[in-house]
Tab-separated table of C-alpha atoms in Angstrom:
chain	number	residue	atom	x	y	z
Y	85	UNK	CA	-235.317	-149.216	76.975
Y	86	UNK	CA	-232.923	-150.740	79.206
Y	87	UNK	CA	-229.137	-150.142	80.124
Y	88	UNK	CA	-226.815	-152.246	77.997
Y	89	UNK	CA	-224.023	-153.262	80.147
Y	90	UNK	CA	-221.929	-153.477	77.312
Y	91	UNK	CA	-221.910	-149.710	76.198
Y	92	UNK	CA	-221.121	-148.664	80.134
Y	93	UNK	CA	-220.147	-145.196	79.647
Y	94	UNK	CA	-219.059	-142.563	82.581
Y	95	UNK	CA	-220.389	-142.240	85.720
Y	96	UNK	CA	-221.973	-138.802	86.560
Y	97	UNK	CA	-222.125	-137.576	90.374
Y	98	UNK	CA	-224.575	-135.080	90.857
Y	99	UNK	CA	-223.274	-133.017	94.053
Y	100	UNK	CA	-225.511	-131.526	96.454
Y	101	UNK	CA	-224.933	-127.477	95.962
Y	102	UNK	CA	-222.934	-125.488	98.497
Y	103	UNK	CA	-225.001	-122.864	98.510
Y	104	UNK	CA	-227.975	-122.862	100.697
Y	105	UNK	CA	-230.304	-120.986	98.828
Y	106	UNK	CA	-229.608	-123.004	95.613
Y	107	UNK	CA	-232.630	-125.635	94.784
Y	108	UNK	CA	-232.010	-125.857	90.907
Y	109	UNK	CA	-230.278	-128.786	89.442
Y	110	UNK	CA	-228.397	-129.375	86.182
Y	111	UNK	CA	-230.086	-132.858	86.058
Y	112	UNK	CA	-233.730	-133.503	86.797
Y	113	UNK	CA	-234.973	-136.945	87.232
Y	114	UNK	CA	-236.476	-137.390	84.053
Y	115	UNK	CA	-233.047	-136.829	82.357
Y	116	UNK	CA	-231.098	-138.594	84.890
Y	117	UNK	CA	-233.047	-142.026	83.765
Y	118	UNK	CA	-232.141	-140.788	79.857
Y	119	UNK	CA	-228.490	-141.178	81.401
Y	120	UNK	CA	-228.926	-144.529	82.716
Y	121	UNK	CA	-230.921	-145.654	79.745
Y	122	UNK	CA	-227.763	-144.515	77.504
Y	123	UNK	CA	-225.254	-146.722	79.624
Y	124	UNK	CA	-224.370	-144.063	82.229
Y	125	UNK	CA	-224.218	-144.848	85.807
Y	126	UNK	CA	-225.691	-141.782	87.849
Y	127	UNK	CA	-225.071	-141.061	91.388
Y	128	UNK	CA	-227.142	-138.422	93.244
Y	129	UNK	CA	-226.158	-137.002	96.442
Y	130	UNK	CA	-229.004	-136.384	98.932
Y	131	UNK	CA	-230.543	-132.941	99.471
Y	132	UNK	CA	-232.618	-130.972	101.753
Y	133	UNK	CA	-232.956	-128.332	99.549
Y	134	UNK	CA	-232.911	-129.493	95.715
Y	135	UNK	CA	-236.314	-128.875	94.225
Y	136	UNK	CA	-236.807	-132.625	93.205
Y	137	UNK	CA	-236.865	-135.305	95.791
Y	138	UNK	CA	-234.028	-137.754	96.209
Y	139	UNK	CA	-236.684	-140.433	96.137
Y	140	UNK	CA	-237.683	-139.280	92.486
Y	141	UNK	CA	-234.126	-140.141	91.380
Y	142	UNK	CA	-233.942	-143.436	93.332
Y	143	UNK	CA	-237.549	-144.103	91.509
Y	144	UNK	CA	-235.610	-144.257	87.925
Y	145	UNK	CA	-232.164	-146.212	88.908
Y	146	UNK	CA	-229.947	-143.381	90.630
Y	147	UNK	CA	-227.849	-144.818	93.624
Y	148	UNK	CA	-228.341	-142.211	96.626
Y	149	UNK	CA	-224.842	-140.805	98.378
Y	150	UNK	CA	-224.713	-138.551	101.531
Y	151	UNK	CA	-223.906	-134.667	100.766
Y	152	UNK	CA	-220.526	-133.997	100.012
Y	153	UNK	CA	-219.469	-137.459	99.647
Y	154	UNK	CA	-218.157	-136.537	96.251
Y	155	UNK	CA	-215.107	-135.540	97.920
Y	156	UNK	CA	-214.232	-139.092	98.171
Y	157	UNK	CA	-215.575	-140.583	94.664
Y	158	UNK	CA	-213.329	-142.434	92.775
Y	159	UNK	CA	-211.222	-140.330	90.760
Y	160	UNK	CA	-212.594	-140.941	87.388
Y	161	UNK	CA	-215.999	-140.000	88.591
Y	162	UNK	CA	-217.144	-136.860	86.657
Y	163	UNK	CA	-219.049	-134.478	89.249
Y	164	UNK	CA	-221.915	-132.313	88.182
Y	165	UNK	CA	-223.104	-129.083	89.788
Y	166	UNK	CA	-224.510	-125.640	89.289
Y	167	UNK	CA	-222.660	-123.410	91.410
Y	168	UNK	CA	-219.265	-122.832	92.548
Y	169	UNK	CA	-217.899	-124.855	95.302
Y	170	UNK	CA	-217.191	-124.486	98.692
Y	171	UNK	CA	-213.264	-123.742	99.302
Y	172	UNK	CA	-212.549	-127.050	100.510
Y	173	UNK	CA	-211.158	-129.491	99.288
Y	174	UNK	CA	-208.059	-127.261	98.391
Y	175	UNK	CA	-207.271	-129.653	95.603
Y	176	UNK	CA	-209.630	-131.167	93.247
Y	177	UNK	CA	-208.878	-134.165	91.929
Y	178	UNK	CA	-212.014	-135.023	89.783
Y	179	UNK	CA	-213.302	-133.856	86.571
Y	180	UNK	CA	-215.784	-131.026	87.456
Y	181	UNK	CA	-218.867	-129.677	85.392
Y	182	UNK	CA	-220.596	-126.398	86.888
Y	183	UNK	CA	-220.628	-122.619	86.606
Y	184	UNK	CA	-217.406	-121.652	88.320
Y	185	UNK	CA	-217.376	-117.754	87.253
Y	186	UNK	CA	-213.539	-117.256	87.420
Y	187	UNK	CA	-213.022	-116.883	83.412
Y	188	UNK	CA	-213.166	-113.487	83.411
Y	189	UNK	CA	-210.706	-112.258	85.859
Y	190	UNK	CA	-213.104	-112.285	89.127
Y	191	UNK	CA	-211.747	-111.998	92.533
Y	192	UNK	CA	-209.925	-114.969	93.098
Y	193	UNK	CA	-209.715	-116.658	89.986
Y	194	UNK	CA	-206.298	-117.776	90.024
Y	195	UNK	CA	-206.702	-119.606	93.358
Y	196	UNK	CA	-209.517	-121.606	92.211
Y	197	UNK	CA	-207.775	-122.564	88.821
Y	198	UNK	CA	-204.969	-123.714	91.356
Y	199	UNK	CA	-207.222	-125.894	93.130
Y	200	UNK	CA	-207.985	-127.950	89.964
Y	201	UNK	CA	-204.100	-127.802	88.475
Y	202	UNK	CA	-202.884	-128.713	92.254
Y	203	UNK	CA	-205.097	-131.694	92.099
Y	204	UNK	CA	-204.941	-132.936	88.706
Y	205	UNK	CA	-208.497	-132.078	88.036
Y	206	UNK	CA	-210.335	-130.591	85.163
Y	207	UNK	CA	-212.983	-128.070	84.948
Y	208	UNK	CA	-215.710	-128.010	82.310
Y	209	UNK	CA	-217.373	-124.413	83.062
Y	210	UNK	CA	-220.975	-124.794	81.912
Y	211	UNK	CA	-220.687	-121.103	80.756
Y	212	UNK	CA	-217.969	-122.188	77.948
Y	213	UNK	CA	-219.905	-125.100	76.886
Y	214	UNK	CA	-220.257	-124.244	73.004
Y	215	UNK	CA	-221.317	-125.719	69.989
Y	216	UNK	CA	-219.913	-125.798	66.577
Y	217	UNK	CA	-221.160	-122.056	65.994
Y	218	UNK	CA	-219.708	-121.036	69.467
Y	219	UNK	CA	-223.315	-120.724	71.210
Y	220	UNK	CA	-223.569	-121.794	74.603
Y	221	UNK	CA	-225.374	-125.371	74.445
Y	222	UNK	CA	-227.380	-124.778	77.548
Y	223	UNK	CA	-228.343	-121.671	79.767
Y	224	UNK	CA	-230.601	-120.334	82.571
Y	225	UNK	CA	-230.719	-117.048	80.750
Y	226	UNK	CA	-234.125	-116.746	80.340
Y	227	UNK	CA	-235.103	-117.223	83.665
Y	228	UNK	CA	-232.286	-115.426	84.776
Y	229	UNK	CA	-233.654	-112.216	82.716
Y	230	UNK	CA	-237.356	-112.846	83.658
Y	231	UNK	CA	-236.985	-112.692	87.426
Y	232	UNK	CA	-234.386	-110.137	87.394
Y	233	UNK	CA	-237.047	-107.856	85.864
Y	234	UNK	CA	-239.826	-109.336	88.070
Y	235	UNK	CA	-237.785	-108.175	90.994
Y	236	UNK	CA	-236.788	-104.790	89.767
Y	237	UNK	CA	-240.312	-104.100	88.724
Y	238	UNK	CA	-241.446	-105.335	91.995
Y	239	UNK	CA	-239.313	-102.840	93.833
Y	240	UNK	CA	-240.350	-99.807	91.484
Y	241	UNK	CA	-243.973	-100.612	91.553
Y	242	UNK	CA	-244.305	-100.885	95.767
Y	243	UNK	CA	-241.984	-97.492	96.042
Y	244	UNK	CA	-244.717	-96.145	93.385
Y	245	UNK	CA	-247.401	-97.764	96.011
Y	246	UNK	CA	-245.857	-96.684	99.041
Y	247	UNK	CA	-245.208	-99.853	99.827
Y	248	UNK	CA	-241.613	-101.458	101.395
Y	249	UNK	CA	-241.928	-105.282	101.075
Y	250	UNK	CA	-239.123	-106.644	98.953
Y	251	UNK	CA	-236.366	-105.067	101.213
Y	252	UNK	CA	-237.404	-107.748	103.963
Y	253	UNK	CA	-236.451	-110.582	101.776
Y	254	UNK	CA	-237.390	-112.704	98.771
Y	255	UNK	CA	-238.175	-116.576	98.602
Y	256	UNK	CA	-238.940	-118.865	95.927
Y	257	UNK	CA	-242.213	-118.438	93.965
Y	258	UNK	CA	-244.398	-121.178	92.936
Y	259	UNK	CA	-245.158	-119.870	89.294
Y	260	UNK	CA	-244.592	-117.198	86.834
Y	261	UNK	CA	-248.211	-116.563	87.239
Y	262	UNK	CA	-248.178	-115.793	90.859
Y	263	UNK	CA	-245.465	-113.295	90.313
Y	264	UNK	CA	-247.556	-111.635	87.608
Y	265	UNK	CA	-250.467	-111.399	89.751
Y	266	UNK	CA	-248.563	-109.952	92.442
Y	267	UNK	CA	-246.875	-107.295	90.315
Y	268	UNK	CA	-250.276	-106.386	88.420
Y	269	UNK	CA	-251.896	-106.153	91.757
Y	270	UNK	CA	-248.880	-103.296	92.658
Y	271	UNK	CA	-249.399	-101.430	89.684
Y	272	UNK	CA	-252.934	-101.118	90.260
Y	273	UNK	CA	-252.600	-99.762	93.868
Y	274	UNK	CA	-251.952	-96.111	91.919
Y	275	UNK	CA	-253.688	-94.699	89.225
Y	276	UNK	CA	-251.732	-93.010	86.161
Y	277	UNK	CA	-249.116	-94.254	83.829
Y	278	UNK	CA	-246.756	-97.157	84.724
Y	279	UNK	CA	-242.952	-96.317	84.664
Y	280	UNK	CA	-241.048	-96.992	82.198
Y	281	UNK	CA	-238.523	-99.219	81.715
Y	282	UNK	CA	-235.121	-100.418	79.462
Y	283	UNK	CA	-233.848	-103.852	78.830
Y	284	UNK	CA	-230.104	-103.835	77.637
Y	285	UNK	CA	-229.271	-106.882	75.720
Y	286	UNK	CA	-233.158	-107.318	74.774
Y	287	UNK	CA	-232.288	-109.665	71.982
Y	288	UNK	CA	-230.541	-112.379	74.023
Y	289	UNK	CA	-231.957	-115.014	76.243
Y	290	UNK	CA	-231.744	-113.333	79.054
Y	291	UNK	CA	-233.163	-109.777	77.678
Y	292	UNK	CA	-236.116	-111.577	75.869
Y	293	UNK	CA	-237.247	-112.997	79.141
Y	294	UNK	CA	-236.901	-109.800	80.748
Y	295	UNK	CA	-239.013	-108.283	78.094
Y	296	UNK	CA	-241.561	-110.958	78.245
Y	297	UNK	CA	-241.820	-110.344	82.029
Y	298	UNK	CA	-242.484	-106.554	81.910
Y	299	UNK	CA	-244.459	-106.388	79.099
Y	300	UNK	CA	-246.915	-109.183	80.850
Y	301	UNK	CA	-247.618	-106.601	83.660
Y	302	UNK	CA	-248.251	-103.869	80.936
Y	303	UNK	CA	-244.914	-102.157	81.235
Y	304	UNK	CA	-243.675	-99.995	78.388
Y	305	UNK	CA	-240.089	-101.381	77.639
Y	306	UNK	CA	-237.455	-99.884	75.448
Y	307	UNK	CA	-235.362	-102.812	74.092
Y	308	UNK	CA	-231.435	-102.011	73.657
Y	309	UNK	CA	-229.055	-104.066	71.918
Y	310	UNK	CA	-225.564	-103.967	70.302
Y	311	UNK	CA	-226.963	-101.648	67.932
Y	312	UNK	CA	-227.846	-99.060	70.398
Y	313	UNK	CA	-225.188	-99.537	72.827
Y	314	UNK	CA	-222.288	-99.154	70.647
Y	315	UNK	CA	-222.845	-95.162	70.314
Y	316	UNK	CA	-224.490	-95.206	73.885
Y	317	UNK	CA	-226.905	-92.110	74.531
Y	318	UNK	CA	-226.661	-92.145	78.193
Y	319	UNK	CA	-229.564	-89.227	78.532
Y	320	UNK	CA	-231.634	-91.398	76.727
Y	321	UNK	CA	-230.898	-94.333	78.960
Y	322	UNK	CA	-231.037	-92.751	82.147
Y	323	UNK	CA	-234.468	-90.956	81.127
Y	324	UNK	CA	-236.081	-94.544	82.354
Y	325	UNK	CA	-237.401	-95.581	85.661
Y	326	UNK	CA	-236.310	-99.092	85.419
Y	327	UNK	CA	-232.926	-101.015	83.464
Y	328	UNK	CA	-232.696	-104.316	83.396
Y	329	UNK	CA	-228.872	-105.065	81.908
Y	330	UNK	CA	-228.431	-108.557	80.390
Y	331	UNK	CA	-225.179	-107.492	78.520
Y	332	UNK	CA	-222.595	-110.347	79.621
Y	333	UNK	CA	-219.251	-108.541	79.141
Y	334	UNK	CA	-216.084	-110.845	77.954
Y	335	UNK	CA	-214.099	-107.740	77.553
Y	336	UNK	CA	-213.804	-103.909	78.237
Y	337	UNK	CA	-215.825	-101.534	76.151
Y	338	UNK	CA	-219.264	-100.700	77.817
Y	339	UNK	CA	-219.983	-98.563	80.567
Y	340	UNK	CA	-223.742	-98.158	80.981
Y	341	UNK	CA	-223.609	-95.847	84.215
Y	342	UNK	CA	-221.709	-95.176	87.008
Y	343	UNK	CA	-222.819	-93.212	90.103
Y	344	UNK	CA	-221.883	-89.656	88.653
Y	345	UNK	CA	-223.916	-90.338	85.642
Y	346	UNK	CA	-227.122	-91.663	87.825
Y	347	UNK	CA	-226.753	-88.656	89.796
Y	348	UNK	CA	-226.652	-86.067	87.180
Y	349	UNK	CA	-229.272	-83.844	86.089
Y	350	UNK	CA	-231.829	-85.432	84.213
Y	351	UNK	CA	-231.468	-88.767	85.309
Y	352	UNK	CA	-234.750	-90.454	86.331
Y	353	UNK	CA	-233.496	-94.190	86.907
Y	354	UNK	CA	-234.808	-95.432	90.240
Y	355	UNK	CA	-234.120	-99.234	90.090
Y	356	UNK	CA	-231.351	-101.121	88.544
Y	357	UNK	CA	-231.664	-104.664	87.704
Y	358	UNK	CA	-228.115	-106.311	87.096
Y	359	UNK	CA	-229.149	-109.607	85.797
Y	360	UNK	CA	-225.136	-110.329	84.734
Y	361	UNK	CA	-224.309	-109.629	87.966
Y	362	UNK	CA	-220.615	-109.336	87.614
Y	363	UNK	CA	-219.507	-106.913	90.429
Y	364	UNK	CA	-215.941	-108.549	90.719
Y	365	UNK	CA	-215.009	-108.225	87.017
Y	366	UNK	CA	-212.902	-105.647	85.488
Y	367	UNK	CA	-215.318	-105.269	82.680
Y	368	UNK	CA	-218.505	-104.815	84.937
Y	369	UNK	CA	-220.642	-102.134	82.856
Y	370	UNK	CA	-222.435	-101.051	86.178
Y	371	UNK	CA	-219.619	-100.400	88.761
Y	372	UNK	CA	-221.925	-98.732	91.315
Y	373	UNK	CA	-221.866	-101.528	93.680
Y	374	UNK	CA	-219.402	-104.087	95.139
Y	375	UNK	CA	-220.951	-107.575	95.654
Y	376	UNK	CA	-224.208	-109.336	94.584
Y	377	UNK	CA	-227.489	-108.967	96.842
Y	378	UNK	CA	-229.015	-111.759	98.300
Y	379	UNK	CA	-232.184	-112.963	99.046
Y	380	UNK	CA	-232.093	-111.783	102.507
Y	381	UNK	CA	-231.028	-108.453	101.202
Y	382	UNK	CA	-232.228	-107.904	97.956
Y	383	UNK	CA	-231.924	-104.499	96.989
Y	384	UNK	CA	-229.317	-101.763	98.061
Y	385	UNK	CA	-229.502	-98.068	97.589
Y	386	UNK	CA	-226.072	-96.793	95.592
Y	387	UNK	CA	-226.938	-93.362	95.328
Y	388	UNK	CA	-229.788	-90.469	94.495
Y	389	UNK	CA	-230.806	-89.317	90.940
Y	390	UNK	CA	-231.287	-86.059	89.111
Y	391	UNK	CA	-234.434	-85.428	91.292
Y	392	UNK	CA	-233.067	-86.769	94.518
Y	393	UNK	CA	-234.945	-90.029	94.696
Y	394	UNK	CA	-233.153	-93.174	95.899
Y	395	UNK	CA	-231.292	-95.501	92.875
Y	396	UNK	CA	-231.533	-99.198	94.212
Y	397	UNK	CA	-229.861	-102.164	92.892
Y	398	UNK	CA	-231.105	-105.647	93.019
Y	399	UNK	CA	-228.445	-108.133	91.679
Y	400	UNK	CA	-228.954	-111.496	92.811
Y	401	UNK	CA	-226.461	-113.947	91.227
Y	402	UNK	CA	-228.824	-117.015	91.404
Y	403	UNK	CA	-232.023	-115.124	90.129
Y	404	UNK	CA	-233.472	-118.760	88.566
Y	405	UNK	CA	-233.617	-120.418	91.815
Y	406	UNK	CA	-236.554	-118.283	92.779
Y	407	UNK	CA	-238.563	-120.155	90.001
Y	408	UNK	CA	-236.651	-123.473	90.759
Y	409	UNK	CA	-238.575	-125.858	89.178
Y	410	UNK	CA	-239.590	-124.193	85.903
Y	411	UNK	CA	-235.674	-123.098	85.579
Y	412	UNK	CA	-234.291	-126.383	86.290
Y	413	UNK	CA	-236.513	-128.591	83.924
Y	414	UNK	CA	-235.960	-126.118	80.912
Y	415	UNK	CA	-232.139	-126.221	81.668
Y	416	UNK	CA	-231.823	-129.751	82.184
Y	417	UNK	CA	-233.928	-130.648	78.837
Y	418	UNK	CA	-231.347	-128.438	77.005
Y	419	UNK	CA	-228.056	-129.999	78.779
Y	420	UNK	CA	-229.192	-133.388	78.544
Y	421	UNK	CA	-228.386	-133.730	74.675
Y	422	UNK	CA	-224.280	-132.374	75.222
Y	423	UNK	CA	-224.401	-134.439	78.705
Y	424	UNK	CA	-224.958	-137.860	76.344
Y	425	UNK	CA	-222.028	-136.658	74.534
Y	426	UNK	CA	-219.437	-136.555	77.077
Y	427	UNK	CA	-216.607	-136.394	77.212
Y	428	UNK	CA	-216.028	-136.469	73.280
Y	429	UNK	CA	-218.771	-134.082	71.989
Y	430	UNK	CA	-217.820	-130.484	70.512
Y	431	UNK	CA	-219.072	-128.653	73.698
Y	432	UNK	CA	-216.482	-130.585	75.897
Y	433	UNK	CA	-213.342	-130.076	73.887
Y	434	UNK	CA	-214.316	-126.462	73.548
Y	435	UNK	CA	-214.560	-126.291	77.754
Y	436	UNK	CA	-211.159	-128.294	77.790
Y	437	UNK	CA	-209.762	-125.758	75.272
Y	438	UNK	CA	-210.881	-122.690	77.743
Y	439	UNK	CA	-209.570	-124.427	80.548
Y	440	UNK	CA	-206.209	-124.757	79.197
Y	441	UNK	CA	-206.257	-121.268	77.996
Y	442	UNK	CA	-207.177	-120.010	81.476
Y	443	UNK	CA	-204.726	-122.333	83.336
Y	444	UNK	CA	-201.782	-120.956	80.976
Y	445	UNK	CA	-203.082	-117.490	81.579
Y	446	UNK	CA	-202.393	-118.109	85.342
Y	447	UNK	CA	-199.071	-119.286	84.899
Y	448	UNK	CA	-200.082	-122.849	86.311
């Protein structure tokens, strides 16, 4: 199928990510070709970190541009990315598609909204692209949950084996199987029953990924969702060795644990993987750390449990980038259908409405 010049649509500009550890992309070369065949024009910024080579995009008909040249792109261009922007330019004049992390009262949300309003731009936050049923049209949730559980299990199992590897930093893995083999080997280093784990938000995308990861290495997993957290049995929660939190909070109402709870008699919790990773929000159900952990410092100690063992947290906010190829391919395959409907599809109208609501909330 070749492009039809009489049906030329929007110009999509895939930017190079500002974050140095972000190797994922919202648009794979395969799906860039789908856009081009449908009448879109696609420009891709060169990147030395994106998991797909620049040449792969060029081969399917994309124009290549220098990194961060989107700043000077024509005003009608649609700028597509994944993670939040650098602090410059201070005014944003384009329509932009990415995860901004500013709609839940996160630190600095008003300042970020002002960049769009003052520049005359528009934010289509991917987290709030929803269909007629209010469900997100594309998400990295499964891979975030899977990878978050893997890191939490890695830390717990290496502590059990008397090792200390993951605290020195993490980098992208070749495949799921490589990770599973590594975790199984760690588990086999010490005889006896494996530690216990609990997944909060087990019925969602992230929770499903987390559960499947832990069960793949033979861990016993307790699965909690809305029913179990409505009347929280915190003693039962903290009787586990590992907690993977996959609950995304949009308002107050859930406190899983604070430092006092973790330190109380009977608490056996040793490692918490906070996949939802929202420490800057007033609605954070785990107010035990102040900022996300990182690839260079993936684990931090926050307190000691009721038995005097360290309670550690891992809370990396771009977990799927540790499996960038698989995560990007699945996300892009979900995202291409709504992207083909830009800007008139239901998801885009819902995102516009959300932007307007937050702008009014900010008094802008």
